[in-house]
mmCIF file of C-alpha atoms in Angstrom:
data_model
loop_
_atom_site.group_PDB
_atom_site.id
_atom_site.type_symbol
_atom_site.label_atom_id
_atom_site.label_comp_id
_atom_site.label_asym_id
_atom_site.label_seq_id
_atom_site.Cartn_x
_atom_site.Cartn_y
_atom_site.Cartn_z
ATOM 1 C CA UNK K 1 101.378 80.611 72.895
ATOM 2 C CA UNK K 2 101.132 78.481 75.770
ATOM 3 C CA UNK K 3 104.003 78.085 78.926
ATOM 4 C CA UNK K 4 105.675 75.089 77.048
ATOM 5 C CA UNK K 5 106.410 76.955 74.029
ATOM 6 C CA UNK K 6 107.489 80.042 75.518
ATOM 7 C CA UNK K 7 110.417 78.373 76.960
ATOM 8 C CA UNK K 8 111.443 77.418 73.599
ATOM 9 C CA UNK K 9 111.334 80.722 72.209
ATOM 10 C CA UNK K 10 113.331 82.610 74.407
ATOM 11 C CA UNK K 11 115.931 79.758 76.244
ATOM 12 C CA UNK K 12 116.287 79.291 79.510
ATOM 13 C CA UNK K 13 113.826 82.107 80.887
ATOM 14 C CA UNK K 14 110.247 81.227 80.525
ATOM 15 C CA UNK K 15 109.091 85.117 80.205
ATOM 16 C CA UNK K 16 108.413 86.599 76.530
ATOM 17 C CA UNK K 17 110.269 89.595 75.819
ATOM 18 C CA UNK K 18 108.366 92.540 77.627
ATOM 19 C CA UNK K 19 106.052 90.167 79.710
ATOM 20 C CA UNK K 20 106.260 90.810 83.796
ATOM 21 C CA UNK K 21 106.662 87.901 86.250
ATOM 22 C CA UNK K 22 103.272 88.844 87.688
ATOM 23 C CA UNK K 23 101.752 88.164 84.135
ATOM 24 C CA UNK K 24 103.003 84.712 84.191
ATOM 25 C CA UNK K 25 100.450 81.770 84.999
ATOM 26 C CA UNK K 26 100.037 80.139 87.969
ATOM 27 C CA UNK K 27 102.696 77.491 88.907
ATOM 28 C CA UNK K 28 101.332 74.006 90.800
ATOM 29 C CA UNK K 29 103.002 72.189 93.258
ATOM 30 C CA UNK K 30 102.272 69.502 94.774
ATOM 31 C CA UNK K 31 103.014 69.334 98.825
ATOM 32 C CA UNK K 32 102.181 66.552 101.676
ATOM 33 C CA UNK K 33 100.109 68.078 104.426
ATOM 34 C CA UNK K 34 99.762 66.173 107.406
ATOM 35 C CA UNK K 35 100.640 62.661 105.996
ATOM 36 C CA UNK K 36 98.043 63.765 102.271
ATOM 37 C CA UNK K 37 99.010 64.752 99.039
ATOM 38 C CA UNK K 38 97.661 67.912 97.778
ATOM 39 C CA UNK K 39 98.499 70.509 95.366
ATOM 40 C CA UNK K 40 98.698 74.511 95.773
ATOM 41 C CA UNK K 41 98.508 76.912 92.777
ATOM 42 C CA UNK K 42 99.684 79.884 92.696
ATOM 43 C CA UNK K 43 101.887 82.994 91.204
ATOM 44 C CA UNK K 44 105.631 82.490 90.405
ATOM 45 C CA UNK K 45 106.330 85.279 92.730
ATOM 46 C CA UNK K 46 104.717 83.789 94.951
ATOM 47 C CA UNK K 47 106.297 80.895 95.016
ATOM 48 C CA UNK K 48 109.881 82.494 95.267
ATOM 49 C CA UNK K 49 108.662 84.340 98.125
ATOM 50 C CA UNK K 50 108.043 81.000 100.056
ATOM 51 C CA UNK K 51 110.803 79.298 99.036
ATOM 52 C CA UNK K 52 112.889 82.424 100.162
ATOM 53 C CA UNK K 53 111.034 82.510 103.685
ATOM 54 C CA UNK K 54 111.369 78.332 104.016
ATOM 55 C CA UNK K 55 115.414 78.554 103.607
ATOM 56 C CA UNK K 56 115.583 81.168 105.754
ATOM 57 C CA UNK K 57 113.331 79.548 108.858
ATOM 58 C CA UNK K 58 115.048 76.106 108.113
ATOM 59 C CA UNK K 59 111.929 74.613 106.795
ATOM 60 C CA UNK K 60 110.411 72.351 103.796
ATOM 61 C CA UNK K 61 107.451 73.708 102.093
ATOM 62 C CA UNK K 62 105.400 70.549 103.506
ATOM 63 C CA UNK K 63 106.678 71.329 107.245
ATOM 64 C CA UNK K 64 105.207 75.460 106.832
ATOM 65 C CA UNK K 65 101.604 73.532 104.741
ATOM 66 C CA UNK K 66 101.343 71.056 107.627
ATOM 67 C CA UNK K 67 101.951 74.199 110.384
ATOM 68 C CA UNK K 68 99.487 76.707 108.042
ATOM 69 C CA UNK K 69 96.992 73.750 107.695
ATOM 70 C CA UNK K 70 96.432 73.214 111.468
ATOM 71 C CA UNK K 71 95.663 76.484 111.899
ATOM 72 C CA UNK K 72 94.106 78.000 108.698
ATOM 73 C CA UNK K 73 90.218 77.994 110.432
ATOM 74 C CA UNK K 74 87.925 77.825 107.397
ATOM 75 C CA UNK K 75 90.357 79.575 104.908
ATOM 76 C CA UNK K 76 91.632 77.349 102.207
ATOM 77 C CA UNK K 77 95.220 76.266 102.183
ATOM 78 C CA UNK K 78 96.504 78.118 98.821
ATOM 79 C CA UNK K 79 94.852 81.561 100.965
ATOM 80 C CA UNK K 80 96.219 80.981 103.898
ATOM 81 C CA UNK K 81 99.755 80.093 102.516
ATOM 82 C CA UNK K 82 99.279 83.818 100.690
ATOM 83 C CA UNK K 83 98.159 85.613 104.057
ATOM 84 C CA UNK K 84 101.399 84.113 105.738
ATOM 85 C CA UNK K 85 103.461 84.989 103.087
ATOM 86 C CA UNK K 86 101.859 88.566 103.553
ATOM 87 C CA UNK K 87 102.042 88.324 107.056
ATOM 88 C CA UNK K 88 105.976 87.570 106.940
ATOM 89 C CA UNK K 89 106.973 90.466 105.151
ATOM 90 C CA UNK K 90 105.055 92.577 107.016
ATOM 91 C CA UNK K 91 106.505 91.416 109.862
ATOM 92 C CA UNK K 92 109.746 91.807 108.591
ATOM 93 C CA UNK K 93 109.562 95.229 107.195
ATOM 94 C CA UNK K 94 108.076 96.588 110.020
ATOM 95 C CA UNK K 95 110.832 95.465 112.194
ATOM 96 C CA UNK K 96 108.559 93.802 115.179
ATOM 97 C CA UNK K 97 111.573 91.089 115.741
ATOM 98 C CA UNK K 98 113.920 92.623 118.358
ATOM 99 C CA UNK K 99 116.458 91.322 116.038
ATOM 100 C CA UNK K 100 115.846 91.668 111.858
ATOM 101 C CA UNK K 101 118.013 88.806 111.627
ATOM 102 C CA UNK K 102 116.403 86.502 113.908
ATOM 103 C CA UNK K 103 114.312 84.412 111.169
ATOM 104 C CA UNK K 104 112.541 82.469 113.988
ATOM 105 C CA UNK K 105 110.957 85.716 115.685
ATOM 106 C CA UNK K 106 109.332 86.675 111.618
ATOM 107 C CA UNK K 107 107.911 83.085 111.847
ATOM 108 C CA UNK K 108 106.405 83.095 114.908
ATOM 109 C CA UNK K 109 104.758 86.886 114.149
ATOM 110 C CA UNK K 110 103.585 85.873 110.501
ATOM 111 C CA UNK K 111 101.748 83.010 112.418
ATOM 112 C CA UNK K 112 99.884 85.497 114.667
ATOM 113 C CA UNK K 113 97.644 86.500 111.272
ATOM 114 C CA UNK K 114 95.748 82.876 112.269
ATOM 115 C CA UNK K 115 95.622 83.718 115.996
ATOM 116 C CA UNK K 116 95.479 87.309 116.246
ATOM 117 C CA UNK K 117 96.936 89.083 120.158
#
């Protein structure tokens, strides 16, 4: 059963009965980096987790790809969007921001996985 007709089957929610939002596929998107078009694939969860961190730091998916693509060294783009995804939460969890709430402090420490202290 592919993506497609799973939708059909059960409505509005994509997921089979029993199946786990890690076991779905990978989702594509496609972003402009620097002025290029590219694509990025990767998990649904994923995907929620950077939409979730780009409302919350007031930014478009293709402003963080163009910021993560400057400084991504040799890693590719899709791994370094993952690592600063990681690197958010940690962040964020951990408390390092004076203030939790202050979204722009988690940005500027999820960056530091690029440019270690």
């Amino acid at each position: 059963m592919n993506h497609s007709s799973m939708s059909k089957v059960t409505g509005a929610n994509p997921r089979p009965m029993g199946m786990k939002s890690q076991d779905l596929p990978p989702i594509c998107r496609n972003v402009v980096v620097a002025g290029r078009r590219t694509s990025i694939r990767m998990e649904p969860l994923m995907w929620t987790s950077v939409d979730e961190i780009c409302a919350r730091e007031d930014l478009t998916l293709h402003e963080l790809c163009t910021k993560l693509d400057g400084m991504r060294g040799g890693n590719g783009l899709t791994a370094a969007l993952r690592l600063f995804i990681v690197g958010y939460y940690r962040t964020w969890s951990a408390g390092a921001a004076a203030d939790r709430d202050s979204a722009g402090a988690n940005l500027k420490a999820a960056f530091r996985v690029f440019r270690p202290a």
